[in-house]
Structures are given as structure tokens and as C-alpha cells.
Amino acid sequence: MDLQNTQSQMRKGVLEFCILSIIQKGEVYPSDIAQQMKAANLHILEGTLYPLLTRLKNAGYLSYRWVESVTGPPRKYFVMTEEGKQAYDILFNTWQEMATAVSTLTKEQTNLFNNESTSAE
Amino acid sequence: MDLQNTQSQMRKGVLEFCILSIIQKGEVYPSDIAQQMKAANLHILEGTLYPLLTRLKNAGYLSYRWVESVTGPPRKYFVMTEEGKQAYDILFNTWQEMATAVSTLTKEQTNLFNNESTSAE
DNA sequence: ATTTAGTACTTGGTGATACATAGTACTAAA
DNA sequence: TTTAGTACTATGTATCACCAAGTACTAAAT
């Protein structure tokens, strides 16, 4: 176990949520997403992003259309489905609740549990 | 893929961090930790908690001592090592940076990237 | 004394998924 | 025709939460 791995795990947990958030704001193709994630300091690699988008699409949260490009092969432009929007709203709540819980837990404070009943006999 | 799984992934990413935070506040044994996590709405099961503590101990972040109990088998009481404190501080920063990044990303706002250069030709 | 219930810790198997790496395919310019 | 840049795909590996079953200890009930 190393710290980088733990940090990676932390980031991993919110990848889907962040990507749904980006797509919710407008039609994008994978490189747009990678760019925005990078700008937010949440780097994501091709080998992670593409399978993740496929999973989200298979789950019915996304749909896409092929769009020709002059600079290379065609691009998959993704948009959110109604189902995806609902899922995003739920994840948004989940995130907020979790962020609140973690902030509370990690605040420096006298903790109720430590002051009673847990001392060894 | 279902939503519960995604929510579980989100929680998974911060488990180690939260547990380190709890141990940092004082000597505890696994049931204390589970109880505090539950109180924070971040439930953790035995099959998750015990291996995780073993990993953290093997990484040098924790040490423990056996303490007899009158109500059952002896308990492993965990405390943090110096190395563990340093790791915790790093994870604390990681968490804060990530939480900020996610909040920024998921805020409803006109995004710079969507307004230029990403439209298809 | 033996059984039962409660508590504490351990172990093995499964599934989900990020990551690393390599590969395919398309366009445009040298 | 080759090279470089871009876009998408596929495979193998490692990590880790979860599930389920198991071991072990104590105290109370029978």
C-alpha cells in the first residue's frame, strides 16, 4: 500500500460523478472531457475514460452521435438521457452528503465516543 | 452498472482517510471505528474494516496492543504512528483539494470549454 | 458441566474498475 | 508514401469493498 494508491482511490470514487456533470452541461466528446477533468486537477487516462463512457451509455445514462472531424477520425459526441439526469441528481445528493460526513468526521474536535465506554478494563 | 455501486465507489475512496482520522483522535478498537463510521452515515462491514486495518498497520501507519475484555475475546487497540500522522496530513490535503475540485466542476455555470473550439465541423 | 448468546477477529472467494500498454483507423501535411 | 496527430478499442493486472463462513473467547442460562 502506498499513499498514491489511496489518493487514486479517492479520485476514483468521484470520476463517474464528475464526468456525468461535464456531459450534463453540454454535448462533448471524450477529449473535451479529459481536458476539463485535467483542468480540475482530476486527470483521467484514455484507458479509463472510454470504457467508463461505454458503461454509462450501456446503463442508459448517455447517448451519442458520430460527428465527422477534419483533423482525424470521427468523434463520438455524448449527451445525457433523461435517465442520466435523474442518476446525476441522485449522485449529486450522495456527494453532498458524503462530503458533509467526511468534513464532520475529520474536524478536530472532542469526539463523544472516545470519552466513554471504550476504555479497556 | 447500478447507482448503488457508483455510490459505493464514492464511499470507498474515502474509507481509509476517515478511518485514519478516527484513529488519530485517540486509541480505538475496530468496533469503536465501525460505530463512529456508522454515526457519520459511512457504514463499514467487518470484512472490510479488519483487512483495511491490517493493511494500514503493515504500511507502518498504525500500531496496536492487545487489551483484555470482560465481555469477550481480547481487543486490538490501534494508535497512529508518526508515519501515519504524516500520511494523514497528506490525505487531508488531498481530500480538500479534491472536494474543492468536485464542487467547482459540479457547479451550474457556463463552462469555458464548451463555448469554443469543441463544436464539430 | 454443557449449551447458548454475544462479541471479536480471521479468511477465502467474487466482482467492479482504474491503470498501463499496445493496437487499429482516420486525416492532413511533409 | 511516409509521418505526425488525433480518436477510439482491447487486453492484462492490481486493488479493494463486499459477502459469507469460520474460529475463539467470555458470561449467563440450563
XYZ file of C-alpha atoms (C1' of nucleotides) in Angstrom:
302
model
C 0.000 0.000 0.000
C 1.291 3.433 -0.813
C -0.186 6.879 -0.449
C -0.524 7.466 -4.163
C -2.778 4.474 -4.371
C -5.008 5.794 -1.601
C -5.170 9.162 -3.312
C -6.025 7.410 -6.548
C -8.822 5.512 -4.807
C -10.193 8.773 -3.527
C -10.277 10.256 -7.004
C -11.663 7.069 -8.464
C -14.792 7.305 -6.384
C -15.904 10.564 -7.951
C -14.847 10.032 -11.565
C -18.251 8.919 -12.804
C -19.983 11.708 -10.980
C -17.653 14.350 -12.402
C -17.943 13.007 -15.929
C -21.721 12.954 -15.741
C -21.545 16.521 -14.516
C -19.467 17.602 -17.503
C -21.723 15.887 -20.001
C -24.801 17.345 -18.347
C -23.575 20.814 -19.231
C -23.475 20.142 -22.940
C -22.614 17.807 -25.781
C -18.962 16.783 -25.589
C -16.615 14.173 -26.962
C -14.072 12.274 -24.885
C -11.147 14.646 -25.366
C -13.282 17.552 -24.152
C -13.990 15.592 -21.010
C -10.360 14.666 -20.438
C -9.413 18.308 -20.895
C -11.956 19.570 -18.388
C -11.019 16.903 -15.877
C -7.387 17.841 -16.241
C -8.251 21.484 -15.707
C -9.925 20.442 -12.459
C -6.811 18.519 -11.436
C -8.644 15.208 -11.792
C -6.609 13.619 -14.557
C -8.134 10.689 -16.363
C -6.495 8.470 -18.955
C -7.915 7.140 -22.208
C -7.930 3.600 -20.925
C -10.149 4.737 -18.077
C -12.364 7.237 -19.827
C -13.502 5.253 -22.861
C -14.650 2.135 -21.005
C -16.348 4.352 -18.424
C -18.325 6.156 -21.134
C -19.294 2.819 -22.640
C -20.564 1.656 -19.260
C -22.565 4.835 -18.743
C -24.041 4.519 -22.224
C -24.946 0.850 -21.706
C -26.611 1.811 -18.433
C -28.851 4.163 -20.407
C -27.427 7.352 -18.908
C -25.823 8.603 -22.123
C -26.405 8.539 -25.842
C -24.047 9.624 -28.600
C -23.811 10.502 -32.263
C -20.876 10.245 -34.617
C -19.582 13.547 -35.925
C -17.020 13.861 -38.721
C -13.830 15.736 -37.963
C -11.389 17.370 -40.365
C -8.432 16.681 -38.118
C -8.756 12.928 -37.765
C -11.199 10.117 -37.285
C -14.846 10.774 -36.419
C -15.768 11.642 -32.861
C -18.397 10.291 -30.513
C -20.357 13.213 -29.118
C -22.144 12.346 -25.898
C -25.301 13.793 -24.399
C -27.277 12.866 -21.339
C -30.538 10.982 -21.365
C -33.442 11.679 -19.023
C -32.429 8.622 -17.039
C -28.911 10.000 -16.855
C -30.149 13.291 -15.469
C -32.036 11.506 -12.734
C -28.995 9.424 -11.885
C -26.880 12.563 -11.782
C -29.243 14.243 -9.341
C -29.046 11.254 -7.041
C -25.260 11.192 -7.215
C -25.188 14.908 -6.544
C -27.028 14.320 -3.285
C -24.812 11.376 -2.459
C -21.745 13.507 -2.981
C -23.004 16.332 -0.830
C -23.986 14.025 1.995
C -20.663 12.244 1.868
C -18.648 15.439 1.695
C -20.506 16.700 4.745
C -19.952 13.447 6.615
C -16.237 13.402 5.833
C -15.814 17.031 6.829
C -17.543 16.362 10.119
C -15.507 13.256 10.829
C -12.184 14.881 10.050
C -12.774 18.018 12.030
C -10.532 18.354 15.028
C -12.934 18.042 17.915
C -13.600 16.169 21.115
C -15.423 13.107 19.966
C -18.309 11.783 22.012
C -17.413 8.156 21.555
C -13.886 8.477 22.816
C -14.904 9.854 26.169
C -16.945 6.927 27.382
C -17.254 3.187 27.401
C -14.428 2.349 25.050
C -11.624 2.293 27.562
C -10.265 -1.149 28.332
C -10.873 -2.851 31.653
C -23.817 -0.919 -13.560
C -26.218 0.407 -10.995
C -26.327 3.557 -8.961
C -25.714 1.844 -5.665
C -22.448 0.568 -6.990
C -21.372 4.066 -8.016
C -22.333 5.384 -4.605
C -20.378 2.580 -3.009
C -17.326 3.501 -5.096
C -17.634 7.060 -3.911
C -17.649 5.971 -0.278
C -14.858 3.505 -0.893
C -12.475 6.236 -1.887
C -12.594 7.946 1.477
C -12.791 4.962 3.826
C -9.095 4.847 4.604
C -8.949 8.559 5.130
C -11.901 8.538 7.523
C -10.564 5.611 9.498
C -7.171 7.252 9.858
C -8.966 10.348 11.052
C -10.831 8.414 13.734
C -7.704 6.663 14.969
C -5.800 9.920 15.020
C -8.199 11.248 17.625
C -7.419 8.503 20.103
C -6.831 4.832 20.754
C -9.723 2.743 19.475
C -10.553 -0.837 18.629
C -12.385 -1.887 15.467
C -15.917 -1.788 16.896
C -15.368 1.809 18.006
C -14.409 2.673 14.467
C -17.382 0.908 12.926
C -19.654 2.714 15.372
C -18.265 6.147 14.560
C -18.387 5.464 10.843
C -21.995 4.388 11.173
C -22.795 7.555 13.112
C -21.345 9.506 10.178
C -23.525 7.509 7.759
C -20.476 5.804 6.291
C -21.228 2.206 7.202
C -18.376 -0.249 7.045
C -18.544 -4.002 7.476
C -16.207 -6.309 9.379
C -14.934 -7.934 6.204
C -13.861 -4.506 5.007
C -12.627 -2.959 8.223
C -10.336 -5.686 9.541
C -8.324 -6.206 6.349
C -8.078 -2.443 5.948
C -6.624 -2.040 9.437
C -4.155 -4.813 8.712
C -3.052 -3.022 5.553
C -2.624 0.263 7.389
C -0.643 -1.459 10.123
C 1.593 -3.268 7.609
C 2.197 0.071 5.897
C 3.560 1.384 9.189
C 0.733 3.864 9.764
C -0.722 2.112 12.789
C 0.387 0.045 15.714
C -1.771 -1.862 18.159
C -1.776 -3.584 21.513
C -3.967 -6.389 22.808
C -6.263 -5.460 25.661
C -8.269 -7.978 27.671
C -12.021 -7.557 27.790
C -14.501 -8.875 30.325
C -17.231 -9.222 27.751
C -15.477 -11.444 25.220
C -12.212 -12.069 23.446
C -9.302 -9.604 23.691
C -9.374 -6.480 21.561
C -6.834 -4.901 19.273
C -6.475 -1.246 20.259
C -4.993 0.846 17.475
C -2.966 4.031 17.650
C -1.277 6.073 14.994
C 2.436 6.130 14.326
C 4.411 9.228 13.340
C 4.445 7.934 9.795
C 0.686 7.536 9.979
C 0.238 11.131 11.085
C 2.259 12.358 8.149
C 0.236 10.206 5.778
C -2.962 11.527 7.291
C -1.899 15.123 6.775
C -1.191 14.415 3.122
C -4.544 12.702 2.677
C -6.246 15.599 4.404
C -4.836 17.946 1.782
C -5.738 15.534 -0.996
C -9.298 15.376 0.251
C -9.661 19.140 0.500
C -8.244 19.705 -2.958
C -10.475 17.049 -4.428
C -13.581 18.265 -2.664
C -12.892 21.752 -3.982
C -12.330 20.462 -7.491
C -15.520 18.426 -7.481
C -17.559 21.294 -6.104
C -16.224 23.567 -8.803
C -16.868 21.055 -11.556
C -20.386 20.300 -10.481
C -21.453 23.871 -10.025
C -24.033 25.009 -12.533
C -22.167 27.539 -14.597
C -21.228 28.486 -18.111
C -18.150 26.451 -18.772
C -15.308 27.994 -20.709
C -14.535 24.899 -22.675
C -17.997 24.409 -24.036
C -18.138 27.801 -25.639
C -15.238 27.436 -28.013
C -13.412 25.084 -30.258
C -15.245 21.893 -29.329
C -18.088 22.203 -31.781
C -17.938 19.756 -34.644
C -17.033 20.857 -38.139
C -20.692 -29.306 33.331
C -22.718 -28.202 28.972
C -25.115 -25.291 25.938
C -26.270 -20.785 24.155
C -25.619 -15.981 23.035
C -22.799 -12.153 22.375
C -18.523 -10.245 20.931
C -14.004 -10.024 18.327
C -11.100 -11.203 14.939
C -9.806 -14.062 10.509
C -10.022 -15.975 5.939
C -11.231 -17.152 1.041
C -13.852 -16.108 -2.943
C -16.165 -12.683 -6.125
C -16.935 -8.586 -8.748
C -16.052 -3.898 -10.096
C -12.903 -0.861 -12.020
C -8.618 2.340 -12.706
C -4.451 1.868 -14.911
C -0.725 0.504 -18.240
C 0.154 -0.719 -22.680
C -0.424 -1.783 -27.225
C -3.142 -1.713 -31.288
C -6.335 -0.008 -35.091
C -8.043 3.640 -38.026
C -8.689 8.089 -39.906
C -6.876 12.861 -41.679
C -3.615 16.157 -43.332
C 0.859 17.769 -44.264
C 5.771 16.855 -45.411
C 4.362 7.424 -49.482
C 5.622 8.416 -45.133
C 4.981 10.784 -40.793
C 2.513 13.003 -37.119
C -1.554 13.962 -34.750
C -5.972 12.521 -33.219
C -9.709 9.176 -31.797
C -11.276 5.050 -30.378
C -10.565 -0.113 -28.861
C -8.823 -4.145 -26.473
C -6.215 -6.929 -23.055
C -3.948 -7.959 -18.859
C -3.023 -6.629 -13.957
C -3.670 -4.944 -9.328
C -6.515 -3.108 -5.819
C -10.121 -3.399 -2.764
C -15.072 -3.475 -0.816
C -18.178 -6.890 -0.017
C -20.083 -11.421 1.240
C -20.099 -15.480 3.815
C -18.302 -18.707 6.696
C -15.262 -19.865 10.399
C -12.539 -19.624 14.843
C -12.107 -18.178 19.552
C -13.111 -16.098 23.840
C -16.477 -14.762 27.836
C -20.541 -14.919 30.619
C -25.070 -16.388 31.537
C -28.670 -19.944 31.176
C -29.895 -24.807 31.636
